[in-house]
Coordinates of C-alpha atoms and ligand atoms in Angstrom, one line a residue:
M1 CA 1.0 -196.9 -248.7
K2 CA 1.9 -193.2 -246.7
S3 CA -1.8 -192.2 -247.7
T4 CA -3.1 -195.4 -247.5
L5 CA -1.9 -194.9 -243.4
S6 CA -2.3 -191.3 -243.0
A7 CA -6.1 -191.5 -244.9
L8 CA -6.6 -194.8 -241.4
L9 CA -4.6 -192.5 -238.4
F10 CA -7.7 -189.9 -240.0
A11 CA -10.3 -191.7 -239.0
A12 CA -9.0 -193.3 -236.4
G13 CA -7.6 -189.7 -234.9
A14 CA -10.2 -190.0 -232.2
A15 CA -9.5 -194.2 -231.4
A16 CA -7.0 -193.9 -229.2
H17 CA -7.3 -191.2 -228.1
S18 CA -9.9 -188.3 -226.6
A19 CA -10.8 -185.4 -227.6
V20 CA -14.8 -183.0 -226.3
W21 CA -17.0 -183.6 -229.1
T22 CA -19.5 -181.3 -227.6
I23 CA -20.2 -179.0 -225.0
N24 CA -23.5 -178.5 -223.3
F25 CA -23.1 -174.6 -220.7
D26 CA -26.8 -173.9 -218.8
G27 CA -28.8 -175.9 -221.1
T28 CA -27.1 -175.3 -224.5
E29 CA -25.3 -177.6 -226.4
Y30 CA -22.0 -176.7 -229.2
P31 CA -19.7 -178.5 -231.3
A32 CA -16.2 -179.1 -229.3
L33 CA -13.2 -178.5 -232.2
D34 CA -12.8 -181.5 -235.0
A35 CA -9.0 -180.9 -235.0
R36 CA -9.7 -183.3 -237.8
M37 CA -11.5 -181.1 -240.1
D38 CA -11.9 -177.8 -238.6
K39 CA -9.3 -175.8 -239.5
D40 CA -9.9 -175.9 -243.3
L41 CA -13.9 -175.8 -243.4
G42 CA -13.4 -172.3 -241.3
A43 CA -15.1 -173.4 -238.8
K44 CA -16.1 -170.7 -235.5
R45 CA -15.8 -172.8 -232.5
I46 CA -15.9 -171.8 -228.6
E47 CA -13.0 -173.9 -228.1
W48 CA -9.5 -173.0 -228.5
T49 CA -7.9 -174.1 -231.4
F50 CA -4.9 -176.1 -231.2
T51 CA -2.1 -177.3 -234.0
N52 CA -1.6 -181.5 -233.4
N53 CA -0.7 -182.1 -231.0
N54 CA 2.6 -184.2 -231.3
G55 CA 3.3 -185.9 -228.6
V56 CA 5.3 -188.8 -229.7
E57 CA 7.4 -187.8 -232.1
G58 CA 6.9 -189.2 -236.2
R59 CA 3.2 -190.1 -235.1
P60 CA 1.2 -187.1 -235.6
A61 CA -2.8 -186.7 -234.9
P62 CA -4.9 -184.4 -233.8
W63 CA -5.6 -186.1 -230.7
Q64 CA -2.1 -187.0 -229.7
A65 CA -1.9 -186.3 -226.2
I66 CA 1.1 -183.8 -224.6
T67 CA 3.4 -186.3 -222.6
D68 CA 5.8 -183.9 -220.9
V69 CA 3.7 -181.6 -217.7
T70 CA 6.4 -179.3 -219.0
S71 CA 5.3 -178.1 -222.2
P72 CA 3.2 -175.1 -223.2
G73 CA 1.1 -177.6 -224.5
I74 CA -0.5 -179.2 -221.5
T75 CA -2.6 -175.7 -220.9
C76 CA -5.0 -176.2 -224.2
G77 CA -3.0 -177.8 -226.2
L78 CA 0.0 -176.8 -228.4
E79 CA -0.1 -173.2 -230.1
P80 CA -3.0 -172.0 -228.3
K81 CA -5.2 -170.1 -230.5
Y82 CA -8.5 -168.4 -228.5
P83 CA -11.4 -168.7 -230.4
A84 CA -13.8 -166.7 -232.2
L85 CA -16.8 -167.7 -230.1
R86 CA -18.0 -167.9 -226.2
A87 CA -20.6 -169.9 -224.1
V88 CA -23.1 -168.7 -221.8
A89 CA -24.1 -169.7 -218.2
R90 CA -25.2 -168.6 -215.1
A91 CA -22.9 -169.1 -212.2
G92 CA -24.6 -172.3 -211.1
T93 CA -25.8 -174.2 -213.4
D94 CA -23.9 -177.8 -215.1
I95 CA -20.9 -178.4 -217.6
V96 CA -22.2 -181.7 -219.4
V97 CA -19.3 -182.6 -221.4
N98 CA -19.6 -184.9 -224.2
W99 CA -16.0 -186.9 -224.7
S100 CA -15.4 -188.6 -227.7
G101 CA -14.5 -192.6 -227.6
M102 CA -12.3 -193.1 -224.4
I103 CA -10.3 -196.8 -223.7
R104 CA -10.9 -198.0 -220.3
M105 CA -7.4 -199.4 -219.6
H106 CA -6.3 -195.3 -220.1
Y107 CA -6.6 -195.1 -216.3
G108 CA -6.7 -192.0 -214.4
P109 CA -8.2 -189.1 -213.0
V110 CA -10.3 -186.9 -214.7
L111 CA -9.9 -182.8 -213.8
S112 CA -12.1 -179.6 -214.6
Y113 CA -10.4 -175.7 -214.0
L114 CA -11.7 -172.3 -214.9
G115 CA -8.9 -169.8 -214.7
A116 CA -10.7 -166.0 -215.6
I117 CA -9.4 -164.4 -218.7
P118 CA -7.6 -160.6 -217.4
T119 CA -8.2 -159.3 -220.8
P120 CA -7.9 -161.2 -224.9
D121 CA -4.6 -161.0 -225.7
T122 CA -4.1 -163.3 -222.6
K123 CA -1.9 -166.1 -223.2
A124 CA -3.6 -169.4 -222.6
Q125 CA 0.1 -170.0 -220.6
G126 CA -1.2 -166.8 -218.6
I127 CA -4.3 -167.6 -217.4
K128 CA -4.9 -168.8 -213.5
F129 CA -6.7 -171.8 -213.0
F130 CA -8.7 -172.8 -209.8
K131 CA -10.2 -176.7 -209.9
V132 CA -13.6 -177.0 -210.0
K133 CA -13.4 -181.0 -210.2
G134 CA -10.7 -183.6 -209.4
D135 CA -11.7 -187.2 -209.1
G136 CA -9.0 -189.6 -209.5
Y137 CA -9.4 -193.5 -208.0
D138 CA -12.7 -194.1 -206.0
K139 CA -11.2 -197.4 -203.5
A140 CA -15.0 -198.4 -202.7
A141 CA -16.1 -198.8 -205.9
N142 CA -12.7 -200.2 -207.2
K143 CA -12.7 -197.6 -210.1
W144 CA -11.4 -194.6 -212.2
A145 CA -12.6 -191.3 -213.2
N146 CA -12.5 -191.6 -216.7
E147 CA -14.4 -195.1 -216.4
Y148 CA -17.2 -193.7 -214.6
V149 CA -16.5 -191.0 -217.4
L150 CA -16.6 -194.1 -219.8
D151 CA -19.6 -195.5 -218.1
N152 CA -21.9 -192.9 -218.6
N153 CA -22.4 -192.4 -222.2
R154 CA -18.9 -190.4 -222.2
T155 CA -19.8 -187.3 -220.2
D156 CA -18.9 -185.7 -217.7
V157 CA -20.6 -183.4 -215.8
V158 CA -19.2 -179.6 -214.5
K159 CA -21.2 -177.8 -211.7
I160 CA -19.5 -174.0 -212.2
P161 CA -19.7 -172.8 -208.3
S162 CA -22.3 -170.6 -207.8
N163 CA -20.3 -167.5 -206.2
I164 CA -17.7 -166.7 -208.1
K165 CA -16.8 -163.2 -209.7
P166 CA -19.1 -163.4 -213.4
G167 CA -16.7 -162.7 -216.1
M168 CA -15.1 -164.2 -218.7
Y169 CA -13.8 -167.5 -218.2
V170 CA -11.7 -170.3 -219.6
F171 CA -13.1 -173.8 -219.0
R172 CA -10.0 -176.1 -219.1
T173 CA -10.5 -179.7 -218.7
E174 CA -8.2 -183.2 -218.9
L175 CA -8.2 -186.6 -219.3
L176 CA -5.0 -187.8 -217.3
A177 CA -4.4 -191.3 -218.8
L178 CA -1.4 -192.8 -216.1
H179 CA -0.7 -196.1 -218.0
G180 CA 2.7 -194.8 -219.5
N181 CA 3.7 -194.2 -216.1
G182 CA 6.7 -197.1 -216.1
L183 CA 7.2 -197.5 -219.9
P184 CA 10.4 -196.5 -221.4
A185 CA 10.0 -193.3 -223.7
P186 CA 8.3 -193.0 -226.5
L187 CA 5.0 -193.8 -225.1
G188 CA 5.7 -194.4 -221.8
G189 CA 4.8 -190.6 -219.8
P190 CA 1.7 -189.4 -218.6
Q191 CA -0.8 -188.8 -221.4
F192 CA -2.7 -185.3 -220.6
Y193 CA -5.3 -185.0 -223.3
T194 CA -6.7 -181.6 -221.9
H195 CA -9.3 -178.8 -224.3
C196 CA -10.2 -175.1 -223.3
F197 CA -13.4 -173.5 -224.0
N198 CA -14.3 -170.1 -224.3
V199 CA -17.5 -169.0 -221.3
N200 CA -18.8 -165.7 -219.6
I201 CA -20.3 -166.9 -216.4
T202 CA -22.7 -164.2 -214.9
G203 CA -24.7 -163.7 -211.7
N204 CA -23.6 -162.2 -209.1
G205 CA -21.0 -163.6 -207.3
A206 CA -18.1 -161.9 -206.3
D207 CA -15.2 -165.0 -205.2
T208 CA -12.1 -164.3 -207.4
P209 CA -10.4 -168.4 -206.9
E210 CA -6.1 -168.4 -206.2
G211 CA -5.2 -170.2 -209.1
V212 CA -2.1 -172.1 -210.9
T213 CA -0.6 -172.0 -214.3
F214 CA 0.0 -174.8 -216.8
P215 CA 2.4 -176.1 -217.3
G216 CA 3.6 -175.1 -212.9
G217 CA 0.4 -176.5 -211.9
Y218 CA 1.9 -179.9 -212.1
K219 CA 5.1 -181.1 -211.5
P220 CA 6.8 -184.6 -213.1
D221 CA 7.4 -185.5 -209.9
E222 CA 4.4 -185.1 -208.0
K223 CA 2.0 -188.4 -207.1
G224 CA -0.9 -187.1 -208.8
V225 CA 1.2 -187.2 -212.6
A226 CA 4.2 -190.2 -211.6
F227 CA 2.1 -192.9 -210.0
T228 CA 2.6 -196.0 -212.9
I229 CA -0.7 -198.5 -212.4
M230 CA 0.5 -201.4 -212.6
N231 CA 0.8 -202.4 -209.6
K232 CA -3.4 -202.8 -208.8
A233 CA -2.9 -203.4 -204.8
I234 CA -1.4 -199.2 -204.3
W235 CA -4.7 -198.3 -206.4
G236 CA -5.9 -196.9 -203.6
D237 CA -2.6 -194.3 -202.1
Y238 CA -3.9 -192.4 -205.2
T239 CA -4.5 -188.8 -204.8
S240 CA -5.5 -186.7 -208.0
P241 CA -2.6 -183.8 -208.6
G242 CA -2.6 -180.5 -209.3
P243 CA -4.4 -177.6 -206.2
A244 CA -7.0 -178.7 -203.4
L245 CA -10.5 -178.4 -205.0
Y246 CA -11.9 -174.6 -205.1
E247 CA -15.4 -176.5 -203.4
G248 CA -17.5 -173.5 -204.0
K249 CA -21.3 -173.0 -203.0
H250 CA -23.9 -174.1 -205.4
D251 CA -26.8 -172.2 -204.7
A252 CA -29.3 -172.0 -207.8
P253 CA -28.6 -169.7 -210.6
V254 CA -29.5 -165.7 -210.5
G255 CA -32.0 -165.0 -213.3
D256 CA -33.2 -166.9 -217.0
S257 CA -31.2 -169.2 -219.0
P258 CA -29.5 -167.6 -221.4
V259 CA -31.2 -166.9 -224.9
V260 CA -27.5 -167.8 -227.6
Y261 CA -28.3 -167.9 -231.5
V262 CA -27.6 -170.9 -233.0
K263 CA -25.0 -169.1 -235.5
D264 CA -23.2 -167.8 -231.8
T265 CA -23.1 -171.5 -231.1
G266 CA -20.9 -172.9 -233.8
I267 CA -22.5 -174.0 -236.0
F268 CA -22.2 -174.2 -239.8
P269 CA -25.5 -173.4 -241.7
E270 CA -27.5 -175.6 -242.2
E271 CA -27.0 -177.4 -246.0
F272 CA -23.4 -177.4 -244.6
Q273 CA -23.4 -178.5 -241.6
K274 CA -25.8 -181.3 -242.7
K275 CA -23.1 -182.6 -244.4
Y276 CA -20.6 -181.8 -241.6
E277 CA -22.5 -184.1 -239.8
A278 CA -22.9 -186.6 -241.8
I279 CA -18.6 -186.9 -242.7
K280 CA -18.3 -186.0 -238.4
E281 CA -20.6 -189.2 -238.0
K282 CA -19.0 -191.7 -240.0
E283 CA -15.5 -190.4 -239.3
D284 CA -17.0 -190.7 -235.4
A285 CA -18.9 -193.6 -235.9
Y286 CA -15.7 -195.5 -237.2
S287 CA -13.7 -194.3 -235.1
L288 CA -16.4 -195.1 -231.6
A289 CA -16.9 -198.6 -233.2
A290 CA -12.2 -199.2 -233.5
N291 CA -12.4 -198.4 -229.5
D292 CA -15.5 -201.1 -228.7
K293 CA -13.3 -202.9 -230.0
F294 CA -10.5 -202.3 -228.2
N295 CA -11.7 -202.1 -224.7
S296 CA -14.0 -205.6 -225.7
L297 CA -10.0 -206.8 -226.8
N298 CA -8.6 -206.0 -223.5
N299 CA -10.7 -205.8 -220.8
P300 CA -13.6 -208.1 -221.3
G301 CA -15.2 -207.7 -218.3
P302 CA -14.4 -209.2 -214.5
G303 CA -13.4 -213.3 -214.7
Q304 CA -13.5 -213.2 -218.5
P305 CA -9.8 -213.9 -220.4
R306 CA -7.7 -211.3 -222.7
G307 CA -8.6 -211.7 -226.1
D308 CA -6.3 -211.5 -229.1
M309 CA -5.1 -208.1 -229.5
T310 CA -3.8 -208.8 -233.2
E311 CA -7.5 -209.1 -234.2
F312 CA -7.3 -205.2 -232.9
A313 CA -5.1 -204.8 -236.6
T314 CA -7.3 -207.0 -238.7
F315 CA -10.5 -204.4 -237.7
L316 CA -7.7 -201.3 -239.0
A317 CA -6.6 -203.3 -242.1
G318 CA -10.5 -203.8 -242.5
H319 CA -11.3 -200.0 -242.4
V320 CA -8.8 -198.5 -244.6
K321 CA -11.1 -198.4 -248.2
E322 CA -13.3 -196.3 -245.6
G323 CA -10.8 -194.4 -243.8
E324 CA -9.6 -192.8 -248.1
K325 CA -12.9 -192.5 -249.0
L326 CA -14.1 -190.4 -246.1
Q327 CA -10.5 -187.5 -246.8
Q328 CA -11.9 -187.4 -250.4
E329 CA -15.5 -186.2 -249.0
L330 CA -13.8 -184.2 -246.5
E331 CA -11.4 -182.8 -249.8
A332 CA -14.6 -181.8 -251.3
L333 CA -16.0 -180.3 -248.7
K334 CA -13.4 -178.2 -247.8
K335 CA -12.9 -176.0 -252.1
E336 CA -17.6 -175.8 -250.9
A337 CA -16.3 -174.4 -247.7
V338 CA -13.5 -172.3 -250.3
E339 CA -16.8 -171.6 -253.0
L340 CA -19.3 -170.2 -249.6
G341 CA -16.7 -167.9 -248.3
L342 CA -17.0 -169.9 -244.7
A343 CA -13.2 -171.2 -244.9
T344 CA -10.0 -169.0 -246.7
P345 CA -8.9 -170.8 -250.1
Q346 CA -5.1 -173.2 -248.1
Ligands
NAG401 C1 -22.4 -186.8 -227.8 O1 -21.9 -185.7 -229.1 C2 -22.6 -187.0 -229.9 C3 -21.5 -186.7 -231.4 O2 -22.4 -185.9 -232.3 C4 -23.6 -187.0 -230.7 O3 -24.1 -187.8 -231.3 C5 -24.4 -187.5 -228.9 O4 -25.5 -187.5 -228.5 C6 -23.6 -186.6 -227.4 N1 -24.1 -186.7 -226.2 C7 -24.4 -185.9 -225.8 C8 -24.7 -186.7 -224.1 O5 -24.3 -185.0 -225.7
NAG402 C1 -26.9 -193.5 -222.1 O1 -27.3 -193.6 -223.2 C2 -28.4 -194.3 -224.0 C3 -28.9 -193.8 -225.0 O2 -29.2 -192.8 -225.3 C4 -29.0 -194.4 -222.1 O3 -30.6 -195.6 -223.2 C5 -28.8 -195.1 -221.4 O4 -29.5 -195.0 -220.3 C6 -27.3 -193.7 -221.0 N1 -27.1 -194.7 -220.1 C7 -26.3 -193.1 -219.0 C8 -25.2 -194.0 -217.9 O5 -26.7 -192.9 -219.1
NAG403 C1 -20.7 -160.6 -221.0 O1 -21.9 -161.1 -220.4 C2 -22.1 -159.9 -220.0 C3 -22.7 -159.9 -219.6 O2 -23.6 -159.9 -219.5 C4 -22.1 -158.6 -221.0 O3 -22.2 -157.3 -220.0 C5 -20.4 -159.1 -221.4 O4 -20.0 -157.9 -222.2 C6 -19.8 -160.1 -221.9 N1 -19.0 -160.0 -222.9 C7 -18.5 -161.5 -224.1 C8 -17.3 -161.2 -224.7 O5 -19.2 -162.2 -224.2

């Protein structure tokens, strides 16, 4: 029973909870960390690694949210480690964050920060972040920032200011789901889904914006964090948490777009990558289907009655075998990673 349950959670890891699938810096796509499988496969990523974010005790899942604003995990996940790789981007270009499945009723803001890395041994919690995007609730459209991302094929476009000083930065992006506010522990409280990526920003800017550290950047009782969304009538009063937005300049980038070799994006050697993608695609397809099922039942659209949520449990139960099979395939891939010298035996 336990293995069945963990297989189910494994496959559904991203179903209830959001991670980043891929991220594009200045035209180059990089794989994000897949917390379900990358660690044991020796993957090199531009994303800071983290251990399971067990936001709720006893419910381990790779992409569990951090629910405490004072937790060191709010910066870049629990026990964040400096990544092996870094992206390259010219100041003034775009970052496109490609989020995994997303629950519509996880209403809340979507925020992005950049923070200069003084030296590679700087802890994530010591980095000073300035906000480059921080959409909350759009009153005119009656739409939350997470819904904009969801309706844009789950992508979020963030502009790198053109006038910041070149150098190594952490790009920190965050979904903050507010639906748990006002609910009792252990499920209650805000849910932070944060991800951090290293990027070497080039250009000729000189600005070094003031920043805040995390934890510390948000207060537990500030409106942007503690806001309860039960009462739709007050949604218009919402303001995103944290420091003021750094506007910066948005001039055209300097120089040609960077040339990035495939190995520097974190993509595995070709044959292994194919096998990795085959497993990942199945996991992601299942996670997405679970999300769509949940969203269609829970938020069927204006004027439509809410669906029977037991159908969601039936959906999950119907995929137990599939989850177990996926886990077996992953075990075989782990062995192969060790044989190929990509990973060390666990
Ligand atoms: C987002 O990632 C998924 C899974 O890797 C991929 O299929 C899709 O093409 C990506 N979308 C964008 C816009 O990059
Ligand atoms: C989402 O992706 C589909 C398939 O690639 C595309 O046809 C559609 O235009 C995209 N929608 C948005 C809002 O980007
Ligand atoms: C960042 O880019 C600059 C300019 O190309 C280069 O001199 C520097 O070595 C790069 N740093 C890292 C860590 O990639």
